[in-house]
C-alpha positions as a printed Julia matrix, in Angstrom:
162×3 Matrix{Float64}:
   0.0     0.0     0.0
   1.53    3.14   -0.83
   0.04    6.87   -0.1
  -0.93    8.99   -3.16
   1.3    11.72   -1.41
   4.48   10.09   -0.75
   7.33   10.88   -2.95
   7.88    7.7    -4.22
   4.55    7.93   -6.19
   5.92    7.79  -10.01
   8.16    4.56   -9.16
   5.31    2.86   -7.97
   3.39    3.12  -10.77
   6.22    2.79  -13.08
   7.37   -0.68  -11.12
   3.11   -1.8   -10.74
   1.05    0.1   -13.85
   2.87    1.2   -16.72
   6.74    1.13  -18.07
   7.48    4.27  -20.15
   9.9     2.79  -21.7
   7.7     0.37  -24.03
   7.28    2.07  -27.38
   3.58    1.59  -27.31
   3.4     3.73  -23.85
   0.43    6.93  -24.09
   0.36    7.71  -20.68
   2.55   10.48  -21.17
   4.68   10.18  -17.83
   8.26   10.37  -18.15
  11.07   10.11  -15.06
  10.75   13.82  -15.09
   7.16   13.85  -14.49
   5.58   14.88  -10.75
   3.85   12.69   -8.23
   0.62   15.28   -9.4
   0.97   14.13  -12.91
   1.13   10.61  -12.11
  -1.97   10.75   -9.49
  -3.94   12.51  -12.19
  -3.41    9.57  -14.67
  -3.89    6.82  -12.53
  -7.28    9.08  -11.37
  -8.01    8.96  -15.03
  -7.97    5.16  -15.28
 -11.53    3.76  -14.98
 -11.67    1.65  -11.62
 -12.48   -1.44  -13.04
  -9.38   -0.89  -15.59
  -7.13   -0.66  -12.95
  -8.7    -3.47  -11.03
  -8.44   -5.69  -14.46
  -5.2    -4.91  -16.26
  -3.18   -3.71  -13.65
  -3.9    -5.26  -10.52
  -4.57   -1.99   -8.61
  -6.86   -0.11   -6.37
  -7.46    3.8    -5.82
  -9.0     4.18   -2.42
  -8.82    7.58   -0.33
  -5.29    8.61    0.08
  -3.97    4.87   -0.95
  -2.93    3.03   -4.04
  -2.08   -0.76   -3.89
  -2.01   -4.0    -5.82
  -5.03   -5.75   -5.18
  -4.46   -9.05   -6.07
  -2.34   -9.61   -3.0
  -4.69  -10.2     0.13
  -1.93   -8.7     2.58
  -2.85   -5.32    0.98
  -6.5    -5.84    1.41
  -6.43   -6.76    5.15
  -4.37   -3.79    5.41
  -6.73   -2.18    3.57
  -9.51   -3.03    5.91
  -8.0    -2.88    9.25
  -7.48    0.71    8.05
 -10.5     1.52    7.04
  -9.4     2.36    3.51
 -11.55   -0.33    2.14
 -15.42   -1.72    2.44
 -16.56   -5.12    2.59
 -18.47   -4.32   -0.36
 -15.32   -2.46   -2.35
 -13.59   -6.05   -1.68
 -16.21   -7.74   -3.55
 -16.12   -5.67   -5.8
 -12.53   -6.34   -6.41
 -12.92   -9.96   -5.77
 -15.63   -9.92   -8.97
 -13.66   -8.0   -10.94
 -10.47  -10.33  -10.12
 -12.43  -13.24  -11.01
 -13.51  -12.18  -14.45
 -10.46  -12.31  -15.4
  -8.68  -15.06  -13.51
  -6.58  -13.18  -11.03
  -7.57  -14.28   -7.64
  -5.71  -15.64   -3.98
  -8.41  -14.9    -1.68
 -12.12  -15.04   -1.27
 -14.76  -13.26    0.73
 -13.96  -16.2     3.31
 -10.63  -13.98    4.0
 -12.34  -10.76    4.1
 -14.91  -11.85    6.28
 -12.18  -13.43    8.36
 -10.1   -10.09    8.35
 -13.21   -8.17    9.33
 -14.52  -10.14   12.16
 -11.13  -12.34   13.18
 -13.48  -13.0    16.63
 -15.86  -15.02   14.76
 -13.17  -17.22   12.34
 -12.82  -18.4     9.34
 -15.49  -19.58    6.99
 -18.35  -19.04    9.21
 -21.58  -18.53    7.33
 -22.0   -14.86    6.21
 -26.12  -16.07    6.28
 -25.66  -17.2     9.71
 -23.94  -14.14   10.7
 -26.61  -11.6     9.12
 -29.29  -13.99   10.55
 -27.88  -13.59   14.07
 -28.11   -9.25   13.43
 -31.97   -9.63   12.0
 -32.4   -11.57   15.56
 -30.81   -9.05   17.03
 -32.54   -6.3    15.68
 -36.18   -8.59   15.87
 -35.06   -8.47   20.21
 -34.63   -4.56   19.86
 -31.32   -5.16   20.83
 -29.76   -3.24   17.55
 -31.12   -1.33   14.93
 -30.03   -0.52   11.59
 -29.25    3.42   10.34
 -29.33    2.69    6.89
 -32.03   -0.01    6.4
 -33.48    1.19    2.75
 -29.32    0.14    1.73
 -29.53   -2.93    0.03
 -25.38   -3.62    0.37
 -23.34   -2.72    3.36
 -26.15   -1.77    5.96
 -24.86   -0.49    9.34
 -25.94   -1.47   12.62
 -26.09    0.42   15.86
 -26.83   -0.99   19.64
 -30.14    0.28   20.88
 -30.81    1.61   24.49
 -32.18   -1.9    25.43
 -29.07   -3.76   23.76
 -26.56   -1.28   26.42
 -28.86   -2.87   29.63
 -28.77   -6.12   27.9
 -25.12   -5.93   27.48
 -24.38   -4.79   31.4
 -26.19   -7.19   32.4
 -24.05   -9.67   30.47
């Protein structure tokens, strides 16, 4: 993972996206070219593009390869990434054969408490429950991906009572 400020910008994407070198090159960077010229054409490179053909993610301040999962748990753990960019990614990575890891491993990375390959339907079947008890209650419930849930008043007694 590499920020979209730090200095070392241009030989990042010349080592992971393009090599200006190859006769057949029209991005139009050069060694002489600034870390603002470089962000502006990897900004210009439709997301799934990157994704596909070069292996790499924009996200908020952040740029890395995607197809290695150690950059998505990063990723996640930061808070640079969404369950739902990662499967995203994870589609687009399997469209075109470039894949080594699975929702399993986001999941996992997630919600490490719960381990690996639980059930995702047994884990959103536990939160309707929870929200059926009162116990939580979701903020965004007309979101049809990546709903958030909140602990009501009644889950807070429920939990100090626990």
């Amino acid at each position: 993972m590499i920020s979209k400020t730090d200095t070392s910008l241009l030989n990042w994407i010349y080592k992971h996206v393009i090599d200006f070198t190859d006769e057949n090159d029209n991005s139009g960077l050069t060694w002489e070219s600034t870390n603002k010229e470089a962000l502006s054409f990897m900004n210009g490179i439709p997301k799934k593009e990157k994704v596909q053909k070069y292996g790499v993610y924009s996200a908020k301040s952040y740029l890395f390869v995607v197809d290695e999962f150690d950059d998505i748990k990063e990723g996640l753990q930061k808070g640079v990434l969404s369950e739902k960019t990662c499967k995203m990614i994870y589609t687009w990575n399997s469209e075109i054969g470039r894949e080594n890891w699975d929702m399993d491993d986001v999941m996992y990375a997630l919600y490490p408490a719960l381990g690996r390959h639980i059930s995702r339907n047994f884990f959103y079947a536990t939160i309707k429950n929870l929200v059926d008890l009162g116990v939580m209650e979701c903020v965004n419930p007309e979101t049809e991906h990546g709903r958030m849930y909140i602990i009501t008043e009644k889950g807070e007694r429920v939990l100090g009572l626990l």
